[in-house]
């Protein structure tokens, strides 16, 4: 996935001179996850540059650059460090188009390495998607594999709306190949979910690294003859309500899986959308499998926090009564 | 640096007569418009208003130093006289105080004046980003970032100044130190007592000027802009002034300010000082002051009437500017609004 993201950024920088990549350590180092590796060398220090350790200023300067006709692609190095920039993201980036009645568009893609699964220190593994998805004016994307990361990132950078782009750290090392050099701008519209595995007995809905976990669960279920459909939400705002309903109307059962704590998590929203869109066809209440309502735990406890294949399969079982 | 106790002076740097007169006319018009705005609040037209009374010299002097063809101002919410000096559509500006639209109804891109912003430290990094955009493009425009002594305690301001210093961005930080951050005085707001002194830590020049002397503010900001344009990077100008009015029309200064201090503040009033300076320099006669008063009053009344009669935004504007590329869900909610609310 790192290579796919790198390729997408490379293409974005090549196709539009207004595009700028900046943040902590994205230049010479190529980013702590090497997502921006080689970009400064290829596009110059004026297009790809390091900033001080200064999250609010990184997000805030993106506002000013956008007001000056640029297409900023800033990186906040880790999810927990998005909080210091929250005012700029919520009060400024998300609102400037509205505040200016369209005179100050914010074509900003804010990349944030996100979610857990790599046993990182505190603040280096969090799930902020519900916080961002709740904010009017923002769009939120979370890819689950390399080819989709490539597509979604280019789509985000080309969008004239601000996109919070949550990259699942646990999937950075996913090696599924990116479509080399292919222009995928014509891919499904912003806000379209995708079925990554077809099935007929129940639908699993997930995003980010949990899509992979759901595919593992579906694999295990298949051994027992249960065919689970896996839907990758991809866009957490806007959410593909129609796509979700379509899948669940077929399978009649749904389990939403996410890493964030259960309470007020995005799973509640997804569950409500499924209920609104497919109630008459639902054979059982929508189930949620989530992180617990605890502080994101330290490394050794992480495997007990993250949804497991067993918990997902138990939830599927619950939908069968 | 200047202190609150310094007596008013008339020995600021001499400016050309036409510029001095322009500064005075704009300051006077701002004062008259400010007075009209307070009246509009009393009449219930504005739900609230934040007066800039006392800060006319700091605002007009700094704004007059800008080149509105290539520079860009980033205000918070008390920069009405900056807007006036830059030629912003003032009925559109005042619309934010009538609560017609959060950022104002003027066009910020055309006005070179960013939308009004109530998070006082928020726009400061925007100015740095905009300035960096000019530098990257090889242009010579500068950003002017307005904020107050209260905002100088906000983290974003420090991050922005450090970033500007590191990037050598062509931005001028103009701190209007009006002594009071709502009810909190400088001594409880600024450790070390000086905003200007902080500039050294960010690798930029910091100057404290008499913010009630329009010529002094103009000269300091002009120098900073010239330096930035020539590639010299950012500067900080702290204009020491006084908020002669309450924080807002909802505020009661008697709960926290000494009446004696307010009387001393009145003696700092930049308008009589500017008038005395013009007279002392022989740059204006009685006829000029009469004309300035009449024209300023007419302009203030024109703006007052215009903002009072500006129609409220259309209900569909609720949805119009949230996204450039609207979502299906928002379109659905717009239909709900159309059927159930409108």
XYZ file of C-alpha atoms in Angstrom:
663
model
C 0.000 0.000 0.000
C 2.888 2.398 0.671
C 4.020 1.981 -2.914
C 0.494 2.559 -4.209
C 0.096 5.721 -2.155
C 3.511 6.877 -3.255
C 2.577 6.308 -6.885
C -0.671 8.211 -6.466
C 1.125 11.180 -4.888
C 3.737 11.084 -7.625
C 1.016 11.214 -10.273
C -0.874 13.957 -8.457
C 2.280 16.074 -8.262
C 3.002 15.449 -11.921
C -0.449 16.212 -13.263
C -1.061 19.483 -11.415
C 1.695 21.948 -10.515
C -0.614 23.407 -7.848
C -0.301 20.222 -5.797
C 2.001 20.431 -2.764
C 3.025 17.693 -0.327
C 4.229 18.778 3.094
C 4.379 17.752 6.727
C 6.762 16.393 9.300
C 9.575 14.321 7.785
C 7.914 13.887 4.382
C 10.874 15.382 2.497
C 14.354 13.961 2.836
C 13.261 11.033 4.970
C 10.308 10.212 2.747
C 7.928 9.998 5.690
C 8.172 7.783 8.762
C 6.294 5.111 6.788
C 8.157 6.017 3.555
C 4.916 6.897 1.783
C 6.501 10.054 0.362
C 9.826 8.417 -0.486
C 11.595 9.976 -3.457
C 8.921 12.610 -4.052
C 11.100 15.512 -2.980
C 13.908 14.308 -5.219
C 11.573 14.024 -8.195
C 9.461 17.145 -7.659
C 11.782 19.498 -5.804
C 11.903 21.083 -2.396
C 9.293 23.640 -3.344
C 6.656 20.998 -4.045
C 7.509 18.465 -1.337
C 8.837 19.863 1.902
C 9.345 19.299 5.597
C 7.637 21.494 8.145
C 8.321 22.077 11.824
C 6.695 19.670 14.258
C 3.541 21.722 14.305
C 0.248 20.036 13.504
C -1.975 23.092 13.832
C 0.349 25.085 11.603
C 0.516 22.292 9.029
C -3.264 22.148 8.737
C -3.562 25.926 9.041
C -1.005 26.687 6.350
C -2.926 24.338 4.074
C -5.879 26.723 4.399
C -3.802 29.703 3.328
C -2.165 27.782 0.493
C -5.584 26.676 -0.749
C -6.746 30.303 -0.608
C -3.760 31.086 -2.798
C -4.753 28.586 -5.459
C -2.791 25.558 -4.321
C -3.919 21.982 -3.857
C -2.299 21.005 -0.555
C -1.735 17.391 0.470
C -0.456 17.744 4.046
C 0.412 14.782 6.224
C -0.196 14.525 9.959
C 2.245 11.895 11.045
C 0.035 9.865 13.403
C -3.676 9.822 14.174
C -3.381 10.835 17.834
C -1.521 13.956 16.730
C -4.448 15.107 14.663
C -6.053 16.315 17.883
C -3.658 19.283 18.229
C -4.761 20.311 14.727
C -8.467 19.780 15.351
C -9.382 23.477 15.387
C -7.785 24.001 12.004
C -9.444 20.892 10.596
C -12.928 21.418 12.034
C -13.270 25.189 12.392
C -11.144 26.228 9.458
C -10.612 23.654 6.679
C -14.132 22.257 6.904
C -15.848 25.642 6.985
C -13.889 27.973 4.767
C -15.820 27.204 1.600
C -19.080 27.828 3.462
C -17.794 30.862 5.332
C -16.621 32.443 2.092
C -19.728 31.408 0.145
C -17.572 29.450 -2.256
C -14.873 32.087 -2.740
C -12.253 30.109 -0.796
C -12.459 26.458 -1.837
C -10.402 24.008 0.224
C -9.089 21.289 -2.118
C -7.046 19.802 0.716
C -6.283 16.117 1.200
C -5.182 15.618 4.780
C -3.329 12.315 4.971
C -3.294 10.703 8.417
C -1.683 7.309 9.084
C -4.465 5.827 11.183
C -5.889 2.973 13.224
C -3.994 0.340 15.184
C -2.579 -3.077 14.658
C 1.121 -2.276 14.748
C 1.586 -2.197 18.547
C 2.669 1.416 18.462
C 3.148 3.693 21.487
C 0.333 5.808 22.893
C -1.258 8.269 20.408
C 0.249 6.324 17.491
C -2.817 4.142 16.981
C -6.282 5.657 17.211
C -9.548 5.599 15.291
C -10.802 9.129 14.756
C -13.114 8.472 11.848
C -16.362 9.185 13.685
C -15.027 12.555 14.838
C -14.158 13.561 11.276
C -17.250 12.048 9.683
C -19.400 14.096 12.036
C -18.037 17.388 10.716
C -20.020 19.108 7.952
C -17.756 20.152 5.108
C -15.295 17.282 5.447
C -15.206 14.095 3.432
C -13.500 11.040 4.891
C -11.862 8.147 3.077
C -10.159 4.998 4.385
C -8.723 2.547 1.842
C -8.212 -1.102 2.680
C -5.754 -2.365 0.097
C -3.104 -1.124 -2.279
C -5.065 -0.729 -5.525
C -7.895 1.016 -3.774
C -5.517 3.242 -1.830
C -4.113 4.399 -5.153
C -7.553 5.097 -6.587
C -8.977 6.791 -3.503
C -5.960 9.017 -2.951
C -5.981 10.320 -6.520
C -9.722 10.822 -6.267
C -9.246 12.761 -3.030
C -6.482 14.993 -4.361
C -8.538 15.782 -7.457
C -11.587 16.648 -5.382
C -12.315 20.297 -4.741
C -13.584 19.427 -1.268
C -11.396 18.738 1.770
C -10.827 15.032 2.349
C -9.485 13.500 5.550
C -7.618 10.487 4.218
C -7.127 7.783 6.852
C -4.405 5.342 5.852
C -4.532 2.074 7.792
C -1.004 1.660 9.124
C -1.500 -2.077 9.522
C -2.008 -2.326 5.733
C 0.999 -0.237 4.655
C 2.882 -3.436 3.975
C 0.085 -4.896 1.854
C 1.787 -5.847 -1.388
C -1.167 -6.280 -3.695
C -0.024 -4.475 -6.827
C -1.101 -0.972 -7.724
C -2.298 -0.458 -11.266
C 1.001 0.732 -12.702
C 0.623 4.165 -14.211
C -3.036 3.559 -14.945
C -5.199 6.644 -14.647
C -8.064 5.518 -12.490
C -9.825 8.851 -12.268
C -12.868 7.317 -13.858
C -13.398 4.927 -10.963
C -16.646 4.765 -9.011
C -17.751 8.088 -7.625
C -16.780 9.505 -4.263
C -18.949 7.848 -1.668
C -19.254 4.491 -3.370
C -18.657 1.351 -1.353
C -17.477 -1.857 -3.001
C -18.159 -5.527 -2.517
C -14.774 -7.166 -2.004
C -16.190 -10.659 -1.538
C -19.601 -11.865 -2.589
C -21.728 -13.995 -0.331
C -25.366 -14.717 0.372
C -25.747 -15.517 4.079
C -24.741 -12.243 5.741
C -22.980 -8.970 4.963
C -19.885 -7.835 6.831
C -19.297 -4.087 6.582
C -15.869 -2.669 7.410
C -13.219 -0.129 6.401
C -9.471 0.136 6.621
C -7.615 -2.843 8.031
C -10.829 -4.412 9.322
C -11.789 -5.239 5.737
C -8.877 -7.643 5.713
C -9.991 -9.060 9.059
C -13.499 -9.568 7.658
C -12.092 -11.346 4.618
C -10.288 -13.703 7.013
C -13.572 -14.284 8.831
C -15.356 -14.929 5.538
C -12.661 -17.399 4.590
C -13.126 -19.249 7.871
C -16.911 -19.220 7.551
C -16.690 -20.603 4.032
C -15.074 -23.719 5.440
C -18.355 -24.327 7.243
C -20.363 -23.558 4.154
C -21.421 -20.044 5.247
C -21.001 -17.511 2.455
C -20.308 -14.042 3.881
C -20.368 -10.945 1.741
C -17.729 -8.344 2.634
C -18.429 -4.706 1.848
C -15.559 -2.235 2.024
C -17.133 1.114 2.870
C -14.056 3.056 1.607
C -15.815 6.402 2.031
C -16.815 7.092 5.628
C -18.370 10.350 4.534
C -20.327 10.321 2.398
C -21.455 6.771 3.200
C -22.897 4.632 0.422
C -26.282 4.032 2.029
C -27.765 2.636 -1.174
C -24.897 0.202 -1.687
C -25.165 -1.037 1.888
C -28.905 -1.550 1.600
C -28.506 -3.352 -1.684
C -26.110 -5.878 -0.192
C -28.113 -6.420 2.976
C -31.410 -6.755 1.096
C -29.794 -9.741 -0.580
C -28.129 -11.326 2.448
C -30.745 -10.242 5.046
C -28.148 -10.062 7.790
C -25.440 -7.491 8.616
C -22.467 -7.156 10.939
C -20.533 -3.894 11.131
C -16.888 -4.215 12.151
C -14.614 -1.358 13.210
C -11.576 -0.677 15.352
C -12.918 2.414 17.099
C -14.630 2.142 20.484
C -18.212 0.925 20.220
C -20.113 3.819 21.746
C -20.923 6.597 19.285
C -18.677 4.919 16.752
C -19.408 4.990 13.049
C -20.846 1.480 13.373
C -23.936 2.993 14.914
C -24.410 5.219 11.861
C -23.860 2.363 9.451
C -26.251 0.195 11.422
C -28.922 2.894 11.303
C -28.470 3.345 7.556
C -28.862 -0.390 6.995
C -31.964 -0.468 9.159
C -33.485 2.486 7.312
C -32.610 1.075 3.911
C -33.269 -2.640 4.365
C -35.521 -3.038 7.408
C -38.175 -5.056 5.660
C -35.634 -7.582 4.476
C -33.614 -7.839 7.693
C -33.857 -11.242 9.332
C -32.108 -10.073 12.497
C -30.899 -6.874 14.168
C -27.695 -5.441 12.753
C -24.760 -6.484 14.909
C -21.659 -4.463 15.732
C -18.165 -5.731 16.474
C -15.906 -2.914 17.600
C -13.076 -1.925 19.837
C -14.052 -1.594 23.478
C -14.868 1.709 25.190
C -11.376 1.891 26.640
C -8.299 4.006 26.073
C -6.476 2.564 23.086
C -4.351 -0.068 24.802
C -0.625 -0.636 24.889
C 0.956 -3.138 22.525
C 0.536 -6.441 24.377
C -3.172 -5.778 24.903
C -3.861 -4.628 21.358
C -4.798 -8.087 20.012
C -7.444 -8.300 22.733
C -8.842 -4.909 21.782
C -9.076 -5.248 18.021
C -12.011 -7.209 16.562
C -10.958 -10.814 16.001
C -12.150 -13.373 13.491
C -13.853 -15.222 16.329
C -15.753 -12.165 17.533
C -16.865 -11.439 13.985
C -18.076 -14.998 13.505
C -19.877 -14.912 16.857
C -21.695 -11.791 15.732
C -22.656 -13.514 12.495
C -24.006 -16.382 14.566
C -26.083 -13.968 16.619
C -27.775 -12.791 13.448
C -28.912 -16.377 12.939
C -30.444 -16.374 16.440
C 9.035 49.830 24.508
C 6.086 52.084 24.933
C 4.017 51.720 28.021
C 0.494 52.626 28.800
C 1.677 55.635 30.796
C 3.507 57.273 27.929
C 1.970 60.673 27.197
C 0.476 61.203 23.761
C 3.086 62.424 21.327
C 2.849 64.332 18.103
C 6.340 63.573 16.889
C 5.621 60.510 14.805
C 7.331 60.266 11.430
C 5.976 62.799 8.983
C 4.020 61.355 6.086
C 3.104 63.068 2.826
C 0.132 65.369 3.275
C -2.224 63.433 0.997
C -1.491 60.166 2.842
C -1.910 61.815 6.254
C -5.241 63.216 5.178
C -6.355 59.867 3.782
C -5.463 58.120 7.028
C -7.454 60.676 8.963
C -10.490 60.464 6.672
C -10.565 56.671 6.886
C -10.112 56.683 10.662
C -12.913 59.181 11.048
C -15.223 57.227 8.758
C -14.438 54.063 10.734
C -15.270 55.876 13.981
C -18.559 57.126 12.586
C -19.443 53.716 11.159
C -18.506 52.073 14.457
C -20.861 54.467 16.236
C -23.634 53.631 13.772
C -22.976 49.919 14.341
C -23.339 50.262 18.113
C -26.602 52.123 17.479
C -27.787 49.328 15.192
C -27.160 46.879 18.010
C -29.123 49.072 20.421
C -31.953 49.174 17.893
C -31.980 45.410 17.629
C -30.743 45.255 14.054
C -27.458 43.647 15.097
C -27.702 40.930 17.733
C -24.243 41.974 18.898
C -21.334 44.101 17.758
C -17.641 44.277 18.602
C -16.458 47.851 18.577
C -12.975 48.819 17.449
C -13.231 52.266 19.031
C -9.755 53.413 19.999
C -8.006 51.124 17.528
C -8.600 53.167 14.372
C -4.986 54.264 14.016
C -3.595 50.748 14.458
C -5.997 49.372 11.869
C -6.039 52.135 9.289
C -2.321 52.815 9.580
C -1.400 49.177 9.032
C -3.929 48.587 6.239
C -2.865 51.724 4.362
C 0.654 50.300 4.212
C -0.614 47.320 2.222
C -0.791 47.069 -1.536
C -4.321 45.721 -2.089
C -3.432 44.624 -5.622
C -0.996 42.008 -4.366
C -1.259 41.692 -0.572
C -3.895 39.862 1.457
C -5.226 40.547 4.961
C -6.295 37.856 7.435
C -8.537 39.400 10.103
C -10.227 38.038 13.186
C -13.489 39.859 13.995
C -12.530 43.359 15.170
C -10.846 44.575 11.989
C -13.658 46.710 10.577
C -11.366 49.683 9.922
C -8.908 47.429 8.079
C -11.750 46.312 5.835
C -12.795 49.915 5.297
C -9.244 50.979 4.463
C -8.876 48.126 1.967
C -12.082 49.035 0.185
C -14.068 45.941 1.209
C -17.815 46.063 0.502
C -18.760 47.318 3.961
C -22.418 46.359 3.885
C -21.184 42.843 3.151
C -18.673 43.099 5.964
C -21.241 44.389 8.460
C -23.569 41.561 7.452
C -21.504 39.277 9.684
C -22.423 41.477 12.673
C -26.051 41.339 11.610
C -25.503 37.562 11.727
C -26.574 37.205 8.093
C -23.552 35.080 7.224
C -20.706 33.858 9.435
C -17.779 35.097 7.381
C -19.482 38.184 5.969
C -21.198 38.659 2.634
C -18.286 40.293 0.822
C -16.105 38.373 -1.619
C -12.872 37.645 0.268
C -10.894 36.711 -2.840
C -11.735 39.942 -4.648
C -11.401 42.016 -1.468
C -7.992 40.626 -0.473
C -9.542 40.306 2.979
C -10.221 36.829 4.361
C -13.584 35.945 5.904
C -14.206 37.201 9.417
C -13.034 34.558 11.892
C -14.031 34.252 15.535
C -11.320 31.764 16.533
C -8.784 34.458 17.209
C -5.630 32.410 16.675
C -7.122 30.420 13.790
C -6.394 32.679 10.827
C -2.764 33.334 11.764
C -1.368 30.134 10.170
C -3.603 30.814 7.150
C -1.655 33.998 6.569
C 1.590 32.043 6.653
C 0.273 29.511 4.139
C -0.973 32.228 1.820
C 2.355 34.053 2.071
C 4.254 30.868 1.355
C 2.091 30.441 -1.753
C 3.277 33.852 -2.966
C 6.887 32.968 -2.313
C 6.588 29.605 -4.098
C 5.010 31.346 -7.075
C 7.810 33.907 -7.221
C 5.357 36.734 -6.646
C 5.842 39.676 -4.322
C 2.552 39.706 -2.417
C 2.569 39.663 1.357
C 0.072 38.443 3.906
C -0.866 40.640 6.830
C -2.089 38.697 9.835
C -4.198 40.591 12.359
C -4.637 39.360 15.888
C -4.840 40.742 19.395
C -3.047 40.456 22.703
C -5.467 37.728 23.770
C -4.831 35.714 20.620
C -1.105 35.973 21.263
C -1.634 33.348 23.984
C -3.071 30.861 21.480
C -0.871 27.991 20.367
C -1.683 28.471 16.707
C -0.122 31.934 16.797
C 3.154 30.567 18.111
C 3.159 27.679 15.645
C 2.434 30.083 12.822
C 5.198 32.498 13.761
C 7.713 29.716 14.104
C 6.656 28.284 10.760
C 6.924 31.704 9.131
C 10.382 32.159 10.587
C 11.564 28.753 9.433
C 10.074 29.206 5.951
C 10.997 32.871 5.682
C 7.436 33.545 4.573
C 6.515 37.073 3.470
C 4.018 37.750 6.227
C 3.621 40.647 8.631
C 2.045 39.800 11.968
C 0.182 42.821 13.271
C -0.755 42.437 16.907
C -3.170 45.084 18.061
C -2.466 45.064 21.747
C -5.554 46.832 23.032
C -4.613 45.919 26.591
C -7.699 43.797 27.309
C -8.574 40.272 26.184
C -12.221 40.589 27.118
C -11.785 41.044 30.887
C -8.187 39.898 31.225
C -5.461 42.555 31.190
C -2.015 42.261 29.644
C -0.289 41.368 32.888
C -2.421 38.246 33.135
C -2.198 37.497 29.447
C 1.358 38.011 28.277
C 4.203 36.563 30.314
C 7.094 38.942 29.890
C 4.734 41.798 29.111
C 5.531 42.145 25.422
C 4.290 40.439 22.296
C 6.932 42.154 20.175
C 9.725 40.692 22.265
C 8.612 37.209 21.312
C 9.585 37.817 17.690
C 13.258 37.270 18.496
C 12.483 33.681 19.401
C 11.010 33.126 15.966
C 13.905 34.663 14.121
C 12.127 37.774 12.987
C 12.227 41.470 13.828
C 9.692 42.563 16.409
C 8.695 46.186 16.845
C 6.401 47.815 19.349
C 4.891 51.026 18.071
C 2.503 53.590 19.415
C -0.648 52.083 18.038
C -2.590 55.287 18.439
C -0.333 57.088 16.002
C -1.441 56.113 12.510
C 1.759 57.435 10.972
C 3.929 55.369 13.305
C 1.933 52.208 12.588
C 1.945 52.906 8.858
C 5.706 53.385 8.855
C 6.444 50.243 10.873
C 4.179 48.026 8.788
C 5.437 49.564 5.563
C 9.010 48.768 6.562
C 8.004 45.197 7.427
C 6.190 44.773 4.108
C 9.097 46.181 2.141
C 11.450 43.792 3.909
C 9.174 40.815 3.269
C 8.784 41.749 -0.402
C 12.540 41.924 -0.764
C 12.888 38.387 0.589
C 13.617 39.382 4.169
C 10.968 37.125 5.679
C 8.369 37.789 8.346
C 8.078 40.551 10.936
C 5.969 41.231 13.967
C 4.575 44.680 14.667
C 2.890 45.171 18.011
C 0.658 48.225 17.910
C 0.059 49.373 21.485
C -3.416 50.777 21.674
C -6.505 50.735 23.841
C -9.922 49.173 23.470
C -11.988 52.216 24.403
C -15.253 50.271 24.197
C -16.372 47.068 25.871
C -15.261 43.780 24.327
C -18.675 43.514 22.720
C -22.069 45.093 23.167
C -22.826 42.277 25.624
C -19.903 43.189 27.872
C -19.795 45.329 31.011
C -16.362 46.863 31.574
C -17.357 48.251 34.979
C -16.934 44.748 36.369
C -13.233 44.651 35.568
C -11.895 48.058 34.510
C -11.003 51.036 36.625
C -12.891 54.171 35.481
C -9.672 56.109 35.864
C -8.024 53.859 33.320
C -10.877 54.377 30.895
C -10.533 58.136 31.255
C -6.800 57.812 30.574
C -7.661 55.689 27.563
C -9.835 58.457 26.208
C -6.862 60.779 26.327
C -5.096 58.370 23.962
C -7.902 58.638 21.418
C -6.156 58.471 18.048
C -8.602 60.753 16.258
C -7.960 64.058 18.101
C -4.279 63.185 17.983
C -4.335 62.715 14.238
C -6.257 65.937 13.842
C -3.769 67.834 16.025
C -0.878 66.339 14.050
C -2.430 67.373 10.743
C -2.995 70.885 12.040
C 0.487 71.149 13.534
C 2.046 70.046 10.256
C -0.128 72.458 8.304
C -1.462 69.551 6.256
C -5.144 70.292 6.734
C -7.382 73.244 7.366
C -10.811 73.688 8.914
C -12.509 73.143 5.578
C -10.814 69.748 5.248
C -12.048 68.620 8.652
C -15.566 69.779 7.887
C -15.585 67.949 4.606
C -14.084 64.808 6.173
C -16.804 64.827 8.807
C -19.601 65.329 6.281
C -18.295 62.727 3.855
C -17.518 60.225 6.608
C -20.979 60.636 8.080
C -22.628 60.200 4.689
C -20.588 57.074 4.051
C -21.348 55.618 7.483
C -25.051 56.275 7.011
C -25.014 54.776 3.542
C -23.406 51.594 4.912
C -25.772 51.544 7.885
C -28.786 51.724 5.598
C -27.343 49.161 3.207
C -26.615 46.561 5.854
C -29.977 47.184 7.504
C -31.791 46.434 4.271
C -29.585 43.601 3.005
C -31.946 40.679 2.488
C -31.496 37.573 4.569
C -29.836 34.689 2.736
C -32.080 32.262 0.938
C -32.924 29.197 3.011
C -31.336 26.912 0.447
C -28.012 28.584 1.251
C -28.013 26.267 4.253
C -26.879 23.596 1.835
C -25.264 25.494 -1.015
C -21.734 26.041 0.210
C -21.058 23.041 2.446
C -19.359 21.187 -0.407
C -18.177 22.097 -3.898
C -19.158 18.596 -4.962
C -22.397 17.941 -3.053
C -23.069 14.528 -1.595
C -26.189 12.505 -2.281
C -26.955 12.488 1.408
C -26.881 16.259 1.604
C -29.073 16.454 -1.492
C -31.509 14.122 0.259
C -31.482 16.284 3.376
C -32.065 19.322 1.206
C -35.194 17.631 -0.133
C -36.277 16.919 3.418
C -35.749 20.576 4.277
C -37.711 21.623 1.190
C -40.653 19.410 2.121
C -40.680 19.751 5.879
C -39.185 23.137 6.713
C -39.145 25.598 3.818
